[in-house]
Amino acid sequence: MTNNDILLRAWKLMCTAKAMADTYEDNRPICKYVHSTSRGHEAIQLATAFNLLPCDYVSPYYRDESLLLGLGFSPYELMLQLLAKGNDIFTGGREYYSHPNYKGDEKPNIIHQSSATGMQAIPTTGIAQGIKFLEKIAQNEQRTTSNEQPIVVCSLGDASVTEGEVSEAFQFAALHQLPIIYLVQDNGWGISVTSEEARTTNANEMVKGFKGIKRISIDGSDFEQSYDVMKNVVEEVRRDRIPFLVHARVPLLGHHTSGVRKEFYRTEEDLAKHYADDPGPKLRQRLLNTGIAEETLFQIEKDAATEVAHHFQGAVAAPEPDPSTVSEHVFVPTPVTEERGERSPANKEKVLMVDAALFAIREIMEDHPTSLLYGQDVGRRLGGVFREAATLAEQFGDHRVFNTAIQEAYIIGSTVGMCAVGAKPIVEVQFADYIYPGLNQLVTEISKSCYLSCGKFPVQTLIRVPIGAYGGGGPYHSGCVESTLLTIKGIKIVYPSNAADMKGLLKAAFFDPNPVVMLEHKGLYWSKVPGTEEAKTVEPSRDYIIPLGKGNIVLQANEDCVDNGESCCIITYGMGVYWAKAAAKNLAYRQAGFPGRVEIVDLRTLFPLDEALVFATVKKHGKCLIVTEEQQNNSFAEALAGRISKECFRYLDAPVDVLGALNLPAVPMNVILEKAMLPNAEKVAARLERLLSQ
């Protein structure tokens, strides 16, 4: 039997949630931003909130305002987000209602919450993964942990469980036995789609297929049942460190959202059926049966309405955001701002680019016990399909270097939760062509987290992606994806072309507190492609690091040629560096008038871009060729050409030229066709001759 104090607390907050929903409905012109309310879901949400501790983590979804009230957030704090006010404690006016984030000691922590249905399942499971990882480290070091071990709650609507990424989260939680509760609130609707139309079974039945997840289905409109079940489930997960799914059947009493209203698509019969399960009257009757006077309940209801009205008045009067803050919190500052360490130590042999990456990660993992590496085939048996993780699992253990299933979305998205608890994840997508299943997480969760949490939850993750074509890799193992990635705001893109840069940039990417995608050309890894021997360099010192956003001049033009206006520059990166070098060399051999007329800039980082170096170099020479391996149309290279043309217009002696791959849907398998598609030294040389003759 739940005691009356808890029942009365739930009654007060149910009255508060109802008064808030009524207030929003009565003030629709003021409550102009789209929002949902928790009407019908109050019982299970409050029952969940009441059983959580400040050490826990919870990811509410967009209908979970009662859960937030139960955690201790005031109506005023929630209303500031409803009205997108400047002092909204969660996102400063940048996010929808009931999209919280919280970092503190008084309540469970809440990472950034997005609106994309079901997408929170992976980042939130990543929190549980991180908690288990840190517990393993503490166990190995024989350190004691706090008495109360944290758990994680991921709240979902039942319609979201059809998303494939929810299944990826279930799979990982079941396989690794993570301390997480999936709270699935099933109101029978997915906007205007009924459960019968959209899915063969509910979450409780579906999760049977994931062995290792315990489950229970309850009446989520009954507060007492909900409280008792959640109390027991929370205690079991906290004690046994296992995953659990709670399927709560609830009515939907409000609109789907303020913009998609219930009268648009629901019948009176359907609404009447749902109102019969309203949690409020059920709890009221339960309290009356325990001897609580009706006058007491009425007074609580009246006081809640008065409090809500007061809070709403204050929220309406609160200031709007300052427009000058709109660009704040895209990134948090990085500690790496200058090149440090020794790039070419004496008496050291040259190393392959792939080994430079391996050595850098080894040093990182030696120095930072909370760092870990995971992805497909990076574990003990293989050490990566390019041997880029060879021996790391043997040295650091399977809990720090391990294989995942074929789950690009989970690999990428889990890093949100991992870094939220203090782990430092390095993950790998096996080929650039296969990053697309992970774009949901990269765009929806990772890139927006820092901005929409006002800097509270930047995602410190390093995502390694082998990229590029050579030797008949074929259409699904040769693609370039930098232009796709560069359209995503809130992430950084690095593209080294040699071993020294690989090590220095990888270290900088790891220490950067923001998300970094590191594109690593497969053709340069082993210097197997003719003409790429210079990708091998002396291994830099252990402390060597290159700040992101700093390009490098890898070939300088003769000053006399520059002074006489007879030079040009090539702006490039990755394999383009070697095509450009070979082209400049070929021209120098073929024609006496060409030596020293070409200067080459290796961008090294595509975002942030070293615009200062690019523009200064173009202004110095007046002629510019941009070389990329990507298909040329609508590429990053073409966009860069436009920016150069605008910034350097008065200094140009010829239009900015771009050379990229042919505009084909994929890289052909046959090596002759591959060569026909891609740029090479001969094609670059032909463009240079044309440009220099203008």
PDB file of C-alpha atoms in Angstrom, residues 158-159 161-162 170 184 186 195 199-208 215-217 245 247-249:
ATOM      1  CA  ASP A 158       4.931   3.084 -27.954  1.00  0.00           C
ATOM      2  CA  ALA A 159       4.719   4.305 -31.553  1.00  0.00           C
ATOM      3  CA  VAL A 161       9.403   1.529 -30.800  1.00  0.00           C
ATOM      4  CA  THR A 162       8.946   0.736 -34.495  1.00  0.00           C
ATOM      5  CA  PHE A 170      17.518  -2.751 -27.103  1.00  0.00           C
ATOM      6  CA  VAL A 184       7.195   2.849 -22.881  1.00  0.00           C
ATOM      7  CA  ASP A 186       1.351   3.319 -24.847  1.00  0.00           C
ATOM      8  CA  SER A 195      -1.530   1.074 -33.023  1.00  0.00           C
ATOM      9  CA  ARG A 199       2.465  -2.258 -35.588  1.00  0.00           C
ATOM     10  CA  THR A 200       1.919  -5.941 -35.117  1.00  0.00           C
ATOM     11  CA  THR A 201       2.420  -5.876 -31.381  1.00  0.00           C
ATOM     12  CA  ASN A 202       3.219  -3.573 -28.496  1.00  0.00           C
ATOM     13  CA  ALA A 203       6.622  -2.979 -26.931  1.00  0.00           C
ATOM     14  CA  ASN A 204       6.047  -5.538 -24.191  1.00  0.00           C
ATOM     15  CA  GLU A 205       5.578  -8.309 -26.738  1.00  0.00           C
ATOM     16  CA  MET A 206       8.241  -7.034 -29.104  1.00  0.00           C
ATOM     17  CA  VAL A 207      10.992  -6.982 -26.500  1.00  0.00           C
ATOM     18  CA  LYS A 208      10.613 -10.731 -25.988  1.00  0.00           C
ATOM     19  CA  ARG A 215       9.628  -6.762 -18.954  1.00  0.00           C
ATOM     20  CA  ILE A 216       6.273  -5.973 -17.425  1.00  0.00           C
ATOM     21  CA  SER A 217       3.040  -4.468 -18.720  1.00  0.00           C
ATOM     22  CA  LEU A 245      11.186  -2.577 -20.090  1.00  0.00           C
ATOM     23  CA  HIS A 247       5.077  -1.060 -20.841  1.00  0.00           C
ATOM     24  CA  ALA A 248       2.458   1.320 -19.420  1.00  0.00           C
ATOM     25  CA  ARG A 249      -0.977   1.505 -20.994  1.00  0.00           C
TER      26      ARG A 249
END
